[in-house]
Amino acid sequence: MTISSVDSANSQVIANATEQTLKTHQTQMKSDKSALIVDRELHKVNAERAVRTMMQKRITDVLKDAITTIKKSGDEIRKN
């Protein structure tokens, strides 16, 4: 084997290894991007759920206050 053919073989091995490394990195980047999209959607769903829960609690509190006020008004009317 001549030096030229060894250099050519080495260049081909390096090119193949580089191509495989790039493919691996591209696959990993696609996987990371998919994971980020899923994570972002999960945060969005959790945020919506938290807002819904907070609104339900506020509505419950308002209704409790209204019931208390009505009861107090009824008690005042009965006293008079």
mmCIF file of C-alpha atoms in Angstrom:
data_model
loop_
_atom_site.group_PDB
_atom_site.id
_atom_site.type_symbol
_atom_site.label_atom_id
_atom_site.label_comp_id
_atom_site.label_asym_id
_atom_site.label_seq_id
_atom_site.Cartn_x
_atom_site.Cartn_y
_atom_site.Cartn_z
ATOM 1 C CA MET A 1 0.000 0.000 0.000
ATOM 2 C CA THR A 2 1.321 3.405 -0.899
ATOM 3 C CA ILE A 3 1.241 6.445 1.323
ATOM 4 C CA SER A 4 -1.300 7.985 -1.008
ATOM 5 C CA SER A 5 -3.676 5.030 -0.692
ATOM 6 C CA VAL A 6 -3.258 5.005 3.127
ATOM 7 C CA ASP A 7 -4.039 8.732 3.243
ATOM 8 C CA SER A 8 -7.073 8.167 1.060
ATOM 9 C CA ALA A 9 -8.302 5.309 3.276
ATOM 10 C CA ASN A 10 -7.749 7.413 6.407
ATOM 11 C CA SER A 11 -9.637 10.315 4.843
ATOM 12 C CA GLN A 12 -12.545 7.992 4.022
ATOM 13 C CA VAL A 13 -12.636 6.622 7.596
ATOM 14 C CA ILE A 14 -12.582 10.165 8.999
ATOM 15 C CA ALA A 15 -15.334 11.264 6.582
ATOM 16 C CA ASN A 16 -17.518 8.272 7.511
ATOM 17 C CA ALA A 17 -16.982 8.843 11.234
ATOM 18 C CA THR A 18 -17.763 12.546 10.861
ATOM 19 C CA GLU A 19 -20.926 11.801 8.882
ATOM 20 C CA GLN A 20 -22.077 9.284 11.516
ATOM 21 C CA THR A 21 -21.340 11.749 14.317
ATOM 22 C CA LEU A 22 -23.362 14.444 12.531
ATOM 23 C CA LYS A 23 -26.286 12.056 12.062
ATOM 24 C CA THR A 24 -26.155 11.127 15.748
ATOM 25 C CA HIS A 25 -26.137 14.802 16.764
ATOM 26 C CA GLN A 26 -29.013 15.598 14.385
ATOM 27 C CA THR A 27 -31.053 12.747 15.865
ATOM 28 C CA GLN A 28 -30.284 13.967 19.387
ATOM 29 C CA MET A 29 -31.244 17.550 18.471
ATOM 30 C CA LYS A 30 -34.557 16.349 17.001
ATOM 31 C CA SER A 31 -35.186 14.353 20.167
ATOM 32 C CA ASP A 32 -34.316 17.360 22.351
ATOM 33 C CA LYS A 33 -36.613 19.597 20.282
ATOM 34 C CA SER A 34 -39.474 17.105 20.659
ATOM 35 C CA ALA A 35 -38.855 16.916 24.409
ATOM 36 C CA LEU A 36 -38.941 20.728 24.655
ATOM 37 C CA ILE A 37 -42.220 20.898 22.741
ATOM 38 C CA VAL A 38 -43.774 18.268 25.005
ATOM 39 C CA ASP A 39 -42.415 20.055 28.093
ATOM 40 C CA ARG A 40 -43.797 23.404 26.905
ATOM 41 C CA GLU A 41 -47.226 21.865 26.254
ATOM 42 C CA LEU A 42 -47.182 20.194 29.662
ATOM 43 C CA HIS A 43 -46.395 23.534 31.344
ATOM 44 C CA LYS A 44 -49.204 25.137 29.358
ATOM 45 C CA VAL A 45 -51.682 22.456 30.491
ATOM 46 C CA ASN A 46 -50.506 22.750 34.104
ATOM 47 C CA ALA A 47 -50.831 26.528 33.999
ATOM 48 C CA GLU A 48 -54.348 26.279 32.577
ATOM 49 C CA ARG A 49 -55.259 23.751 35.268
ATOM 50 C CA ALA A 50 -53.848 26.018 37.993
ATOM 51 C CA VAL A 51 -55.844 29.001 36.702
ATOM 52 C CA ARG A 52 -59.007 26.901 36.530
ATOM 53 C CA THR A 53 -58.496 25.662 40.094
ATOM 54 C CA MET A 54 -57.849 29.200 41.335
ATOM 55 C CA MET A 55 -60.993 30.488 39.608
ATOM 56 C CA GLN A 56 -63.067 27.648 41.089
ATOM 57 C CA LYS A 57 -61.748 28.507 44.547
ATOM 58 C CA ARG A 58 -62.602 32.193 44.069
ATOM 59 C CA ILE A 59 -66.121 31.315 42.902
ATOM 60 C CA THR A 60 -66.555 29.008 45.896
ATOM 61 C CA ASP A 61 -65.360 31.762 48.246
ATOM 62 C CA VAL A 62 -67.744 34.302 46.689
ATOM 63 C CA LEU A 63 -70.657 31.870 46.986
ATOM 64 C CA LYS A 64 -69.794 31.133 50.632
ATOM 65 C CA ASP A 65 -69.657 34.875 51.362
ATOM 66 C CA ALA A 66 -72.987 35.381 49.603
ATOM 67 C CA ILE A 67 -74.612 32.564 51.612
ATOM 68 C CA THR A 68 -73.221 34.015 54.839
ATOM 69 C CA THR A 69 -74.533 37.475 53.932
ATOM 70 C CA ILE A 70 -77.973 36.061 53.077
ATOM 71 C CA LYS A 71 -78.097 34.163 56.375
ATOM 72 C CA LYS A 72 -77.123 37.317 58.304
ATOM 73 C CA SER A 73 -79.778 39.322 56.442
ATOM 74 C CA GLY A 74 -82.367 36.644 57.234
ATOM 75 C CA ASP A 75 -81.377 36.721 60.891
ATOM 76 C CA GLU A 76 -81.695 40.542 60.949
ATOM 77 C CA ILE A 77 -85.131 40.387 59.317
ATOM 78 C CA ARG A 78 -86.311 37.790 61.889
ATOM 79 C CA LYS A 79 -85.108 39.963 64.774
ATOM 80 C CA ASN A 80 -87.097 42.932 63.525
#
